[in-house]
Structure formats: structure tokens, C-alpha cells
Coordinates of C-alpha atoms in Angstrom, one line a residue:
Chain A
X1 CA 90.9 132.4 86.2
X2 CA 88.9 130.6 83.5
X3 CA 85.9 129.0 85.2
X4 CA 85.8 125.5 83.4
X5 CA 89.0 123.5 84.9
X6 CA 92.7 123.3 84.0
X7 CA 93.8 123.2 80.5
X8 CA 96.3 121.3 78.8
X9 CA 100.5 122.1 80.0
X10 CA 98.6 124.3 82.7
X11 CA 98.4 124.1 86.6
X12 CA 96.5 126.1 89.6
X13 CA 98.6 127.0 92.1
X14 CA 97.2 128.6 95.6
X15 CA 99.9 131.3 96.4
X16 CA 101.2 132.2 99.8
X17 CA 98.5 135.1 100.1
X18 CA 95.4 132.3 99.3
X19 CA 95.0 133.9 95.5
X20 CA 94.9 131.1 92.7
X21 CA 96.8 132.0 89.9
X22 CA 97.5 129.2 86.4
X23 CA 100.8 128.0 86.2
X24 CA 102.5 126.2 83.7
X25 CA 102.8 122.6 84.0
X26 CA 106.5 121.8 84.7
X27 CA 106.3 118.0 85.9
X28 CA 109.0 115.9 85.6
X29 CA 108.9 113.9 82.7
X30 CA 107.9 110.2 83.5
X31 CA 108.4 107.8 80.1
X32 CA 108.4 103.8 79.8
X33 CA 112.0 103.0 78.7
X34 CA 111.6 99.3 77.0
X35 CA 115.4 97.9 77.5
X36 CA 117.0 95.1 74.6
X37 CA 120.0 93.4 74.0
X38 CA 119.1 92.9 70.5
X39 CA 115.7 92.2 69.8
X40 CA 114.9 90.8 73.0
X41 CA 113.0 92.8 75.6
X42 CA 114.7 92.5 78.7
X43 CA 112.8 94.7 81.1
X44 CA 110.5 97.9 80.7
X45 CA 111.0 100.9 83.6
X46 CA 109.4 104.0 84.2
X47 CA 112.0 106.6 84.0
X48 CA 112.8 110.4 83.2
X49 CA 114.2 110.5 78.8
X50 CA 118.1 111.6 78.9
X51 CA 121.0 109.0 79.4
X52 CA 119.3 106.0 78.3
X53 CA 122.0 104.8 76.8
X54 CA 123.4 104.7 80.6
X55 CA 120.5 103.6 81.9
X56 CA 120.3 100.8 80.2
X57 CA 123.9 100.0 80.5
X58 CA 123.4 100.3 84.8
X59 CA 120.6 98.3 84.7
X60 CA 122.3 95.2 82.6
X61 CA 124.8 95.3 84.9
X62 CA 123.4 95.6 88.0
X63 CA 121.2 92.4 87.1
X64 CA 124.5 90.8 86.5
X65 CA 123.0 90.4 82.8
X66 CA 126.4 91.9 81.7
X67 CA 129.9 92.1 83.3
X68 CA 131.9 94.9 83.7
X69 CA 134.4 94.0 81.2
X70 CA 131.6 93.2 78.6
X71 CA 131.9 94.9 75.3
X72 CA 129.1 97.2 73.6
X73 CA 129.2 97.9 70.3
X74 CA 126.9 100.0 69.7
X75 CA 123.4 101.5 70.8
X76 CA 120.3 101.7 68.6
X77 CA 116.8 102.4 68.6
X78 CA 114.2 100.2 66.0
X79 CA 113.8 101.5 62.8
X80 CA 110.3 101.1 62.5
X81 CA 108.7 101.1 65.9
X82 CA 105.9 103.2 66.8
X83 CA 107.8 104.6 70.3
X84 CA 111.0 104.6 68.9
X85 CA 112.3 107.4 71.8
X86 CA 110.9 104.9 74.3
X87 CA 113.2 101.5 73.6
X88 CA 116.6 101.1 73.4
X89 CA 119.0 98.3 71.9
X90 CA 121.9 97.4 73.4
X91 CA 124.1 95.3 70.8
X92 CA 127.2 93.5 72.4
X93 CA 130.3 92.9 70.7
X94 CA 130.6 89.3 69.1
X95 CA 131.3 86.6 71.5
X96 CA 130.0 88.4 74.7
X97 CA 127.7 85.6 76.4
X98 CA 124.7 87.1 77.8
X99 CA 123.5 86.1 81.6
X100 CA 119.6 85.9 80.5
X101 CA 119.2 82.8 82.1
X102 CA 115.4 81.4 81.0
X103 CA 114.3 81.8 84.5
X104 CA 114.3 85.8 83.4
X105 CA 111.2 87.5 83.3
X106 CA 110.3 90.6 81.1
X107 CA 108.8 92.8 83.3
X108 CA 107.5 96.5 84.0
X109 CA 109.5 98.3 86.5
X110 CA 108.1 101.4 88.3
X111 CA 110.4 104.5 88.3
X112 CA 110.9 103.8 91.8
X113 CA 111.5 100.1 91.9
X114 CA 114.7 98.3 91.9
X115 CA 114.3 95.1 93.0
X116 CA 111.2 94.0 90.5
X117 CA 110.5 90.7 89.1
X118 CA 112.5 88.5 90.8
X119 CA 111.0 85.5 91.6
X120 CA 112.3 84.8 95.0
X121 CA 114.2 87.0 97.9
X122 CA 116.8 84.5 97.4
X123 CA 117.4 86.0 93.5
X124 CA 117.9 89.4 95.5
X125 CA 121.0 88.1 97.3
X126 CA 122.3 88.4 93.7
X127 CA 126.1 87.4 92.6
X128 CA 128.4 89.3 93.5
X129 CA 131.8 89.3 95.3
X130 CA 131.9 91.4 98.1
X131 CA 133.9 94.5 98.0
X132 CA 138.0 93.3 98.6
X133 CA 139.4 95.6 101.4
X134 CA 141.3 98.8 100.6
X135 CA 143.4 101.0 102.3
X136 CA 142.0 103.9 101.1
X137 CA 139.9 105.9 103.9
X138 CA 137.8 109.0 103.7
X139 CA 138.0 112.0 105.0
X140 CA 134.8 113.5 107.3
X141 CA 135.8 117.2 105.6
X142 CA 135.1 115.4 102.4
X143 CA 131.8 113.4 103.0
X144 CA 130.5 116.0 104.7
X145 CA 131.0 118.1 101.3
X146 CA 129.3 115.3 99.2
X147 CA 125.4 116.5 99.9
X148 CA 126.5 120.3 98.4
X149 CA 128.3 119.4 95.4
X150 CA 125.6 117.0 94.8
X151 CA 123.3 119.9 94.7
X152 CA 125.6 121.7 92.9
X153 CA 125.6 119.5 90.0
X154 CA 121.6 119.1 90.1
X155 CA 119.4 121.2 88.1
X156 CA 117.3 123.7 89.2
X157 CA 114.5 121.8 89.5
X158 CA 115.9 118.9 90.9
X159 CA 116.5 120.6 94.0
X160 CA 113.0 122.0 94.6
X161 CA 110.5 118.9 92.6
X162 CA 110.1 115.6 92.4
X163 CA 113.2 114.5 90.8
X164 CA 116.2 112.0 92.5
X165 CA 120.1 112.2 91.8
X166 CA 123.2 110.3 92.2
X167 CA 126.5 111.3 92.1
X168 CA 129.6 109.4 92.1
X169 CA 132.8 111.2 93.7
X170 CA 136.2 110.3 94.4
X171 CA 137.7 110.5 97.8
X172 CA 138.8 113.6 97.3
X173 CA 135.7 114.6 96.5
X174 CA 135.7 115.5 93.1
X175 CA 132.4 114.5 90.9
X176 CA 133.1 112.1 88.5
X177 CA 129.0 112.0 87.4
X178 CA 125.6 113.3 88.5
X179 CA 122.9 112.0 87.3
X180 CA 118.9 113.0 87.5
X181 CA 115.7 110.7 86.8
X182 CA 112.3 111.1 88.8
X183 CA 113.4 107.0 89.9
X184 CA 116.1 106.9 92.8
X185 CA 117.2 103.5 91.2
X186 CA 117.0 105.2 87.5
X187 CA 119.9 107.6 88.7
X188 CA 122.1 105.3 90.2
X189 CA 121.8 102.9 86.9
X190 CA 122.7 105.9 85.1
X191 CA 125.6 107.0 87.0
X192 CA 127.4 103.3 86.7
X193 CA 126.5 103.3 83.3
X194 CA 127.8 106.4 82.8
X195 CA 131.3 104.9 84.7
X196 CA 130.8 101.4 82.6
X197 CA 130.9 103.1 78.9
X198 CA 133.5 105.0 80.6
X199 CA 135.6 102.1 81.1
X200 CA 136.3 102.9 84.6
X201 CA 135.0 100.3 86.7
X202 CA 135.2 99.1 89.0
X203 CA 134.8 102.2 90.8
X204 CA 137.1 101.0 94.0
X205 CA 138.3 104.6 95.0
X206 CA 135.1 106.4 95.0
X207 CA 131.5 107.2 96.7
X208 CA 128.2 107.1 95.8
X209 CA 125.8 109.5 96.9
X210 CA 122.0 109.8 96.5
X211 CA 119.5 112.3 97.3
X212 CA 116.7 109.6 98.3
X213 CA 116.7 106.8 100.8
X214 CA 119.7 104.0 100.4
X215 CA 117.6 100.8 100.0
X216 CA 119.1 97.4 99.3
X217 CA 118.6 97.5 95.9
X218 CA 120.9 100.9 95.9
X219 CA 123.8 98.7 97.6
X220 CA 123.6 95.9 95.1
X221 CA 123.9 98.3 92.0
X222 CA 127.3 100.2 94.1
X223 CA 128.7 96.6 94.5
X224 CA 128.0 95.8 91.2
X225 CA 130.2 98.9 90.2
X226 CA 132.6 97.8 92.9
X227 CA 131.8 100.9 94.9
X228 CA 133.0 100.9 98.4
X229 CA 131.1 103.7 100.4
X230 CA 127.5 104.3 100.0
X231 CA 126.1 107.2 101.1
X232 CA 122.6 108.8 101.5
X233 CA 120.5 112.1 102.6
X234 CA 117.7 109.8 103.9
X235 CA 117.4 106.5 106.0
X236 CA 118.9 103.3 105.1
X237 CA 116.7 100.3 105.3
X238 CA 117.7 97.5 107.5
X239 CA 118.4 95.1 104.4
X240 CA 120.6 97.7 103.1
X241 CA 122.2 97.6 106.1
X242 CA 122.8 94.2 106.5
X243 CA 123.9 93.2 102.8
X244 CA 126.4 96.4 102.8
X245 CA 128.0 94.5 106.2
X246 CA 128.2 91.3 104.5
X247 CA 129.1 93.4 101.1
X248 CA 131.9 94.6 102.9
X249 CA 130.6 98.4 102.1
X250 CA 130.7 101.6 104.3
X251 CA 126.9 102.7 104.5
X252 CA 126.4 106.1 106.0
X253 CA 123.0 108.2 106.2
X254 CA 121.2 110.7 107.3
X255 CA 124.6 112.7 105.6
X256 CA 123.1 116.4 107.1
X257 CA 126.1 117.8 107.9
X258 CA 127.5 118.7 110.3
X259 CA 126.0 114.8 111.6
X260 CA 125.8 111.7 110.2
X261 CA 125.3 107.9 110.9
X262 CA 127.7 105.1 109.8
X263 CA 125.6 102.2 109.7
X264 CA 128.7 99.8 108.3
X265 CA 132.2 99.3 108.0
X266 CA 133.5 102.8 109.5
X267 CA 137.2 101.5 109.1
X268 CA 136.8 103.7 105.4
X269 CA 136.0 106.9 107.3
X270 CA 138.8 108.8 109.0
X271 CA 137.8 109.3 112.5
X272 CA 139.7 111.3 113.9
Chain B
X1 CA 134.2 104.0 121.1
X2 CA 135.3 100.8 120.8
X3 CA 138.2 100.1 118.2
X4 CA 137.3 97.7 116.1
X5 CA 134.0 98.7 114.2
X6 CA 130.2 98.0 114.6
X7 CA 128.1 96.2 116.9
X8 CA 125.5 94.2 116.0
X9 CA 122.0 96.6 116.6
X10 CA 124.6 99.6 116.6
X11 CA 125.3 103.0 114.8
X12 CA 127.9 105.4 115.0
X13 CA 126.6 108.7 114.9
X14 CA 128.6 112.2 114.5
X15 CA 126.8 114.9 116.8
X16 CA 126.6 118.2 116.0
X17 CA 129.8 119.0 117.9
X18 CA 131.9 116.8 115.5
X19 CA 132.5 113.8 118.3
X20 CA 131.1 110.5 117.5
X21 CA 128.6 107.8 119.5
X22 CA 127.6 104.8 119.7
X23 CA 123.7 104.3 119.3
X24 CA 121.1 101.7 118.9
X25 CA 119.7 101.3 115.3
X26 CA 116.2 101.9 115.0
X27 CA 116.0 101.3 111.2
X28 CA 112.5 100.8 109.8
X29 CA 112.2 97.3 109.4
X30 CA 112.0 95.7 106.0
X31 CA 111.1 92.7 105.1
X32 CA 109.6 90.6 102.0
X33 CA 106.2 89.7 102.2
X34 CA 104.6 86.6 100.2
X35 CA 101.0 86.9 98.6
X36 CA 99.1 84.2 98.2
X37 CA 95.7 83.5 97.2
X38 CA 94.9 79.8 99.0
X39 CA 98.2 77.8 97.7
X40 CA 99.4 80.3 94.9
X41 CA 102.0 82.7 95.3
X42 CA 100.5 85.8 93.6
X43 CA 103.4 88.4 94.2
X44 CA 106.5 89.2 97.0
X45 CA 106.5 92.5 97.9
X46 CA 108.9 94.4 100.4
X47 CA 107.5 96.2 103.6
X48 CA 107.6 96.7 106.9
X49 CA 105.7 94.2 108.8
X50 CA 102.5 94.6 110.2
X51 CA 99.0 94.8 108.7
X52 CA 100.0 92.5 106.3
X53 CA 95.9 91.6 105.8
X54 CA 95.4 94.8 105.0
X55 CA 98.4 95.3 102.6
X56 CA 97.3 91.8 100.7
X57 CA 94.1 92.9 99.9
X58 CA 94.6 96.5 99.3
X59 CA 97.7 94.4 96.7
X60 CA 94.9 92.4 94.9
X61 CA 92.4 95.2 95.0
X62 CA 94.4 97.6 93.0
X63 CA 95.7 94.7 90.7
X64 CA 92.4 94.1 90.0
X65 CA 93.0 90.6 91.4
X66 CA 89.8 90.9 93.4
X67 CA 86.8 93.2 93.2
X68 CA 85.8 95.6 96.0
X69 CA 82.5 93.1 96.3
X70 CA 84.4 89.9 96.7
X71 CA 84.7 88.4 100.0
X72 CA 86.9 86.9 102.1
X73 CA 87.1 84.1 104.3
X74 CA 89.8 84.6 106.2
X75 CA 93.7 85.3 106.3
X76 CA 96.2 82.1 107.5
X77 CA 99.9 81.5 107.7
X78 CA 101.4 78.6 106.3
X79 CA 101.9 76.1 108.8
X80 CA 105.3 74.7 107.9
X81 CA 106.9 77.5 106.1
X82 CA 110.2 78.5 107.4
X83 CA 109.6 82.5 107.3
X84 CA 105.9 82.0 108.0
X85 CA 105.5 85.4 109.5
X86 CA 106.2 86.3 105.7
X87 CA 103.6 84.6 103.9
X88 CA 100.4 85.6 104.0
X89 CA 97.2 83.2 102.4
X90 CA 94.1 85.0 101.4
X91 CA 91.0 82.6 101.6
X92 CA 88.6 83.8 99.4
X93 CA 84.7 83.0 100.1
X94 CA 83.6 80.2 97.9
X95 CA 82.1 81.4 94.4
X96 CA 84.6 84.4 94.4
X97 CA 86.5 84.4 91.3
X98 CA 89.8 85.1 91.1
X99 CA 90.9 87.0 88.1
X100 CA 94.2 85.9 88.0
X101 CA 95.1 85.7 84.4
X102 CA 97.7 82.7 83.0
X103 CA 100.2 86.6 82.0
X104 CA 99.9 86.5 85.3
X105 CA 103.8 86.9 86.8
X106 CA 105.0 85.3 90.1
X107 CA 107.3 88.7 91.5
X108 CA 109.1 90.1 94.0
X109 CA 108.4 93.7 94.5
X110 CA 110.3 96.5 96.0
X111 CA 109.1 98.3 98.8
X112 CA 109.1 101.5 96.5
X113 CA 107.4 99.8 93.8
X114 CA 104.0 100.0 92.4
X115 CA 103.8 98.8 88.6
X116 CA 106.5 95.5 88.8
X117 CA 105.6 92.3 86.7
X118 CA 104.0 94.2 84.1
X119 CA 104.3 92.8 80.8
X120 CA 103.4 96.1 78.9
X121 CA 102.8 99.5 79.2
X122 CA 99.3 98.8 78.2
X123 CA 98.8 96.8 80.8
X124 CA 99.4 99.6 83.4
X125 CA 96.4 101.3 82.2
X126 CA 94.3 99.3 84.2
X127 CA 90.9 98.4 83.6
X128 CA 89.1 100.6 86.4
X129 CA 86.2 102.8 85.4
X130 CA 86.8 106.7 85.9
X131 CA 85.4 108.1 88.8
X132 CA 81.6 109.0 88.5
X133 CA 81.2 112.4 89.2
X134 CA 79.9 113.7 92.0
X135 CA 78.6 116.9 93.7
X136 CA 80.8 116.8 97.1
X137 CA 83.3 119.4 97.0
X138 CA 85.9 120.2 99.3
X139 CA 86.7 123.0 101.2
X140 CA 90.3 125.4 100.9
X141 CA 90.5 124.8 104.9
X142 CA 90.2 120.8 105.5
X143 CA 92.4 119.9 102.8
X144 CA 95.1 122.3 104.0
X145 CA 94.6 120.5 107.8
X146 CA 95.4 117.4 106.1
X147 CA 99.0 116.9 105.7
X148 CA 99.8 118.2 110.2
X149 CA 96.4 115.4 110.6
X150 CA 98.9 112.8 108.7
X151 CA 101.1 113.4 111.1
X152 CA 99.6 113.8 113.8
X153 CA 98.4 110.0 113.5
X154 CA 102.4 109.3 112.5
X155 CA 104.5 107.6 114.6
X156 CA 107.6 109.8 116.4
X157 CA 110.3 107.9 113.9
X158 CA 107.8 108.5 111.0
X159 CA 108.1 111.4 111.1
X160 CA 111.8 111.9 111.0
X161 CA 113.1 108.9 109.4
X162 CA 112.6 106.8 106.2
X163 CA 109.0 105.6 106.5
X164 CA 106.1 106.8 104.6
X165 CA 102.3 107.6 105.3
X166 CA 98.9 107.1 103.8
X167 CA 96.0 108.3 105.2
X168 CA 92.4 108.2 104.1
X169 CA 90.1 111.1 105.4
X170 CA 86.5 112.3 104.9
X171 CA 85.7 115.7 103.4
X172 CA 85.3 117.3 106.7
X173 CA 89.0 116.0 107.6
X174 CA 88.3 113.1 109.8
X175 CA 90.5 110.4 109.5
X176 CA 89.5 107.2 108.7
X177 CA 92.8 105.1 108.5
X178 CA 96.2 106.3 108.4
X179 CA 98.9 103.6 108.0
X180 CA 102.9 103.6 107.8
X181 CA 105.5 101.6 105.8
X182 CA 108.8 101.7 104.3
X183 CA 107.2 101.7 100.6
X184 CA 104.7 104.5 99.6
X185 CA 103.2 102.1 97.9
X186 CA 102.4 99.8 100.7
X187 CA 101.1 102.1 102.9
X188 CA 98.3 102.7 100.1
X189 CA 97.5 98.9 99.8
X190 CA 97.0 99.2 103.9
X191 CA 94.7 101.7 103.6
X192 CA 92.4 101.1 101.4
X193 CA 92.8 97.3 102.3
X194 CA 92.1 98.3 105.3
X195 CA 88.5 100.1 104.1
X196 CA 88.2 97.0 101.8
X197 CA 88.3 94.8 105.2
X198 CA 86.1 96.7 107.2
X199 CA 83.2 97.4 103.8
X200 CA 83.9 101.1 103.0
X201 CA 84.3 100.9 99.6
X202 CA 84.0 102.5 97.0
X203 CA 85.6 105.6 98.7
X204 CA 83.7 108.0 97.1
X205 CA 83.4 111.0 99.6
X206 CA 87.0 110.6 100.9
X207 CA 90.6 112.0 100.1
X208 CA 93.8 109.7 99.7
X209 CA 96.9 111.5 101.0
X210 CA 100.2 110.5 100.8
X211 CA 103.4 111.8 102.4
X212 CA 105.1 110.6 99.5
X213 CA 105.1 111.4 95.9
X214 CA 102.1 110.4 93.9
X215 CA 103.0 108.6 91.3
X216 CA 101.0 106.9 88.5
X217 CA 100.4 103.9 90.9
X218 CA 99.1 105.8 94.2
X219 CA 96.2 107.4 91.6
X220 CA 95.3 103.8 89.7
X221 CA 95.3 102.5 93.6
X222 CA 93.0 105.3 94.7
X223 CA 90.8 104.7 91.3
X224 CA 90.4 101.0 92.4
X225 CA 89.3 102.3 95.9
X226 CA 87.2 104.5 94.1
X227 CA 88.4 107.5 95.8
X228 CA 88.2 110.9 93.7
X229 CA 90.6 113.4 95.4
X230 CA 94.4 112.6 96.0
X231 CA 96.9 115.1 97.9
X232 CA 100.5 114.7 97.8
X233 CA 103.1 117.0 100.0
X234 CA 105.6 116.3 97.2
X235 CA 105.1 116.4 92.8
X236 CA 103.0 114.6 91.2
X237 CA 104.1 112.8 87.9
X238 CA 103.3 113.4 84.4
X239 CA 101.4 110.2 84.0
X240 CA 100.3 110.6 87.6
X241 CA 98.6 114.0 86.0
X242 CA 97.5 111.9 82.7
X243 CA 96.0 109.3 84.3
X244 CA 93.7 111.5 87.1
X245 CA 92.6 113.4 83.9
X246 CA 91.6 110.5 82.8
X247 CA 90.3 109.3 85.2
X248 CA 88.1 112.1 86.7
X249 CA 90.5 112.3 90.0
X250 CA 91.3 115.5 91.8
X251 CA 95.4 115.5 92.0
X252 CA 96.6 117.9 94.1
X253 CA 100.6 118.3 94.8
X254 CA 102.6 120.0 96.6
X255 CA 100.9 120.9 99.7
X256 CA 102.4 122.7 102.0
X257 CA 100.3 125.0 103.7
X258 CA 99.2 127.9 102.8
X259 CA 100.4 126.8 99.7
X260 CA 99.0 123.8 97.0
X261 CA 98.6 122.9 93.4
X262 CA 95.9 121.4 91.6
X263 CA 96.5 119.5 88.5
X264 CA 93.3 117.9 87.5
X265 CA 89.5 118.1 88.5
X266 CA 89.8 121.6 90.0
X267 CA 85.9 121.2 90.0
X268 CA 86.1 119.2 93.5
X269 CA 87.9 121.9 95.5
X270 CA 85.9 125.2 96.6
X271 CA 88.2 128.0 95.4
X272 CA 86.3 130.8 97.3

């Protein structure tokens, strides 16, 4: 080992037998993304590069900036701008009406934040219809699936570092999209974006599964998709349970099969 | 089990053996909190209640709202206010001044977030001197006690469900404050509120660790606490790495004993 410190891209790691050896540096990736509809800065959030076209798109929506029938025309990034890799444009088709009401703050938005800037708790009870009842009902075999063929669609490093996904499935538990970013709320904007550019919200037959813990902020952006069942790896927090009752969604955590908890509407999960 | 759904304050878990039960929810709490300083509304952050004194200050400390000399008066609820128990008033001592800027953003924050309301990327790199360097280095053995001492001062649910810990310690391993919340972030802003409150700072012979990831935010908190070594059982983040190069802070991640990383200021950790 060199005496003086750590260089640049390099790491010390202390091994199981108490040795030191250098490593090379493989942290996820954590870049400012600066979001626009046009020229105007709408928010700025910490996130992993890759998909920000998605990301962007996610987060629009589930800010009820945009609708899910709105029309993008195109993506871009500035010509001239210093950290070009680090904004994106989002230019809507002619005659979409934009929801940036004046009230709207540009902001800086943690990779792990979802619920930033608002100015009140009431703006967090944001607008949207709850989900309109279905007949369609899962099966246990299948949820309890959901955690492995999330991991299945991870990278390798996503299932040993730092880094979050979210996966949307359908009820027969086939992935539709996985998604990656070191932000939990990052993922899940990418994964409806993904779905949104996709034209294939809302997403009324299908589940939603992340690898962190299913905040309230994770519930608004699956109602915002029209997503019916939410389900995490970790522990719900109490306002995620309470807006995915009013929400009309099916919450279940602490998916480790073979247990789980349904925190919500169970009439969507198959029982017996 | 009943036929039609979910009790208030229930769950329905699946065991182990596939058959399903009712049980009590014991969610961690969440809740928004109101800062103010006197009349203002400074910032609405997530959490889960308790030591919200503690969480205010450590807020305005690592904002660079306050100073680690300023004092205060005292802490008050509104009188009136409907959801008093979620608005706390900081009285500052007469003379202190506040540096509360007119950029200054009224927010709401998430429990996971750390770098909300910021108008630019810029204005993440706070204005906190780097750590002075100084000759106290820890030893191999205490920090690798540290993350079962975290624990230890956990609560039972901590420690299996969806709440994070903070804990400050000395370099022989004693703890000084250990504090829980549903946002890593918050449970940093306890701690080091909580050594703002009782006149330990600057933190300068003590360790930071969190049970979360450390993120960019947990090191620019532990700079404003003045606190040179921070240990993480999870990954670090690229700018979390940046920044405590910067900054002349010890990042370590990933400690599981026997095993650990170092990613900055190996100098502070005896390697023999």
C-alpha cells in the first residue's frame, strides 16, 4: 500500500482476513439532473445518468405538471450549456397546456427525496382520482415471484451497492420495466416514464415493485400511472398507508417470501 | 379473518406456513414537521415525532441557518395552530442573527431528503470550512464495534423495520447520542442537534455513523457539526466521496465487520 492516502478512482478496502488491499472506486454514479419544459427550469434532482429522458417524463407526471395523455414532441439537451449531459428539455407538442401554476417552485431535489418543495402538506395530497375498482386480482404465486425477477432484471451491482430499482409487472408477472437509480423515487419516475413514452398508461393491470421502502410519495407516483398494487421489500410508512386506503390501492410490504403484509385493500390479492 | 378487508390499526400478514393473520400495525410513524424561526416558517420536513428540538436545530445548523455559537432561547408551540404538535418555534437569543437569505425557500421536505429547496447545484456546496486536521486517529477495533453499539442503543422495531439510526460516538467508542427516525436525514439533524443543544460542538474528536447510506447530505451535516470521520453500513455516494475529499472528512462505507472501506482521509484510521 502506498503510504500517503487514497488516490483518485481508488478505494481501501479491509478484507475478511484484516489485510488492506486498494480497490477501484466503483460508486454509483450520483449527477444533478436540471429538468425543463422548454427553457424553464422546473426542478433539479440528484440522480444516477441513464433514462433521463424517463425520468423527466415520471417526474412531470407525477407532479401532475403533465397528464397522461399529453404529447411530447421531442427531447433535447441546450446547445450551448456548460453541463449539457446534466439538463434535459422536455418540448410538448403545440397546444398542450402546462400545469406550472406560479405557486411552483424551482427546487433541488436529493436523490432520495420525492416530496420536495412543496409548500404545504396539503400540496402533498396532490390531484388525483383514486384508482376506479377492477376485477382483476393477483395471485400470491405471482407476488411472491415479484422480489426475484426484480433482481433478475437488476444489475450486478444493484443487488450488492447502493443503488434502488423499480419494476413494473403485470399480474401475471411478466416485467414490463426495471429501472435502476441510487434515488428510490428516481426509479419509480423512470419506470412510469418509461410506461408514459410507451403510451401505456394508465397502468390498471399491473404492480409496482421497489427494492427500498414504499413511502407516500412512492404511492402518489403509482396513482399517478394509475397503478393499482404497490408493493415493497421494506416497510411502508404510515402516510403511505393511509393515502393508498383512500387511493383505493393494494399496499403490501415486507414482500420476503414466503410472508408478507397487506397493509390495504387485499380484495386484489387472491387469498385463498 | 374477517371477509370484508382491513381494520383500522390492522395488517394482514402471510406466515411462513402460507395461512394469513390479522395483526396490529406498528408502522413507524410519519408525520410533517413545521420549522420556524419565531413567526417564520423556515422549512416542513417529514419525520417521526419526537425530539423535534433537536431535529430543528440540527435542520438550521446544517443549513447554515444558525452558527454552532448562536444561542437559543427557547423552543414553543404555537398556541392556536390546529396540528400544534407539528410546529415547532425556535426563539433565538436576542443579537443572534439569522442568516436566512430573501432565496431563501419556504418547503416541505421528505423524510428521505437532505438537499430540497435548493435553487442550484452551487448552492449545495455549502459554505462550511473543511475540517482542520487533527492528530486523533482511530483505532481498526472501535470503529468495527460501532455499527452492533448502533444497535445496541436501537429500538426492537428499529432494528427490523423501516427506521433509520444515527449515532455520534467518541474515538474510544462511547456513545454520545444515538437517535432514530423514519428519514436518515433526520436522525442526523437529531444528533448533532442534540450536541448543538447540550454545547458539544464542534465535534471534532467524534465519529458520525449512520445505518443508512451516506449520501452527500449526511457528510455536509457532519462538516457543519464539525465532525471528521463518518461510517456508513451501506455505499457511500460519488459526491458523498467528492465532498469528504474536499472537505478533509474520513468516509468510510460499507462496514460490516471484519470487513470496511475507506474512501477518503485514510490518515485518521490506524491501519496496523
Amino acid at each position: 500500500m502506498k503510504e500517503n492516502g487514497i488516490g483518485p478512482g481508488q478505494i481501501i478496502r479491509r478484507q475478511q482476513d484484516g489485510t488492506f488491499e486498494y480497490q477501484r472506486d466503483d460508486l454509483t454514479v450520483e449527477e444533478p439532473l436540471e429538468i425543463r419544459i422548454g427553457d424553464k427550469t422546473v426542478a433539479t434532482t440528484m440522480r444516477t445518468p441513464g433514462n433521463d429522458d424517463e425520468l423527466a417524463v415520471g417526474f412531470l407526471l407525477s407532479e401532475a405538471i403533465i397528464r397522461s395523455g399529453d404529447v411530447i414532441e421531442k427531447f433535447s439537451r441546450p446547445a450551448s450549456a456548460r453541463n449539457r449531459d446534466n439538463i434535459i428539455r422536455v418540448h410538448l407538442a403545440a397546444g398542450v397546456k402546462v400545469k406550472l401554476n406560479s405557486g411552483q417552485r424551482f427546487r433541488t431535489i436529493s436523490s432520495s427525496c420525492g416530496l420536495c418543495g412543496k409548500e404545504s402538506i396539503d400540496a402533498i395530497r396532490q390531484s388525483f382520482a383514486p384508482i376506479r375498482s377492477i376485477s382483476i386480482r393477483m395471485e400470491i404465486a405471482t407476488l411472491l415471484r415479484l422480489p426475484a425477477e426484480l433482481r433478475a432484471n437488476q444489475s450486478e451491482f444493484a443487488r450488492t451497492g447502493g443503488i434502488h430499482a423499480a419494476g413494473i409487472f403485470d399480474f401475471s408477472g411478466k416485467a414490463l420495466t426495471v429501472r435502476e437509480d441510487i434515488g428510490r423515487h428516481n426509479a419509480v419516475d423512470k419506470v412510469i416514464g418509461r410506461s408514459f413514452l410507451d403510451r401505456k398508461l394508465p397502468l390498471d393491470r399491473h404492480v409496482l415493485i421497489v427494492s427500498g421502502r414504499a413511502s407516500f410519495e412512492i404511492m402518489q407516483k403509482a396513482l399517478a400511472a394509475g397503478i393499482p398494487i404497490v408493493a415493497s421489500v421494506s416497510a411502508p410508512s404510515t402516510l403511505a398507508m393511509e393515502f393508498a386506503r383512500e387511493s383505493n390501492q393494494t399496499l403490501i410490504g415486507f414482500l420476503r417470501p414466503p410472508t408478507f403484509n397487506i397493509y390495504s385493500h387485499v380484495e386484489r390479492v387472491v387469498l385463498e
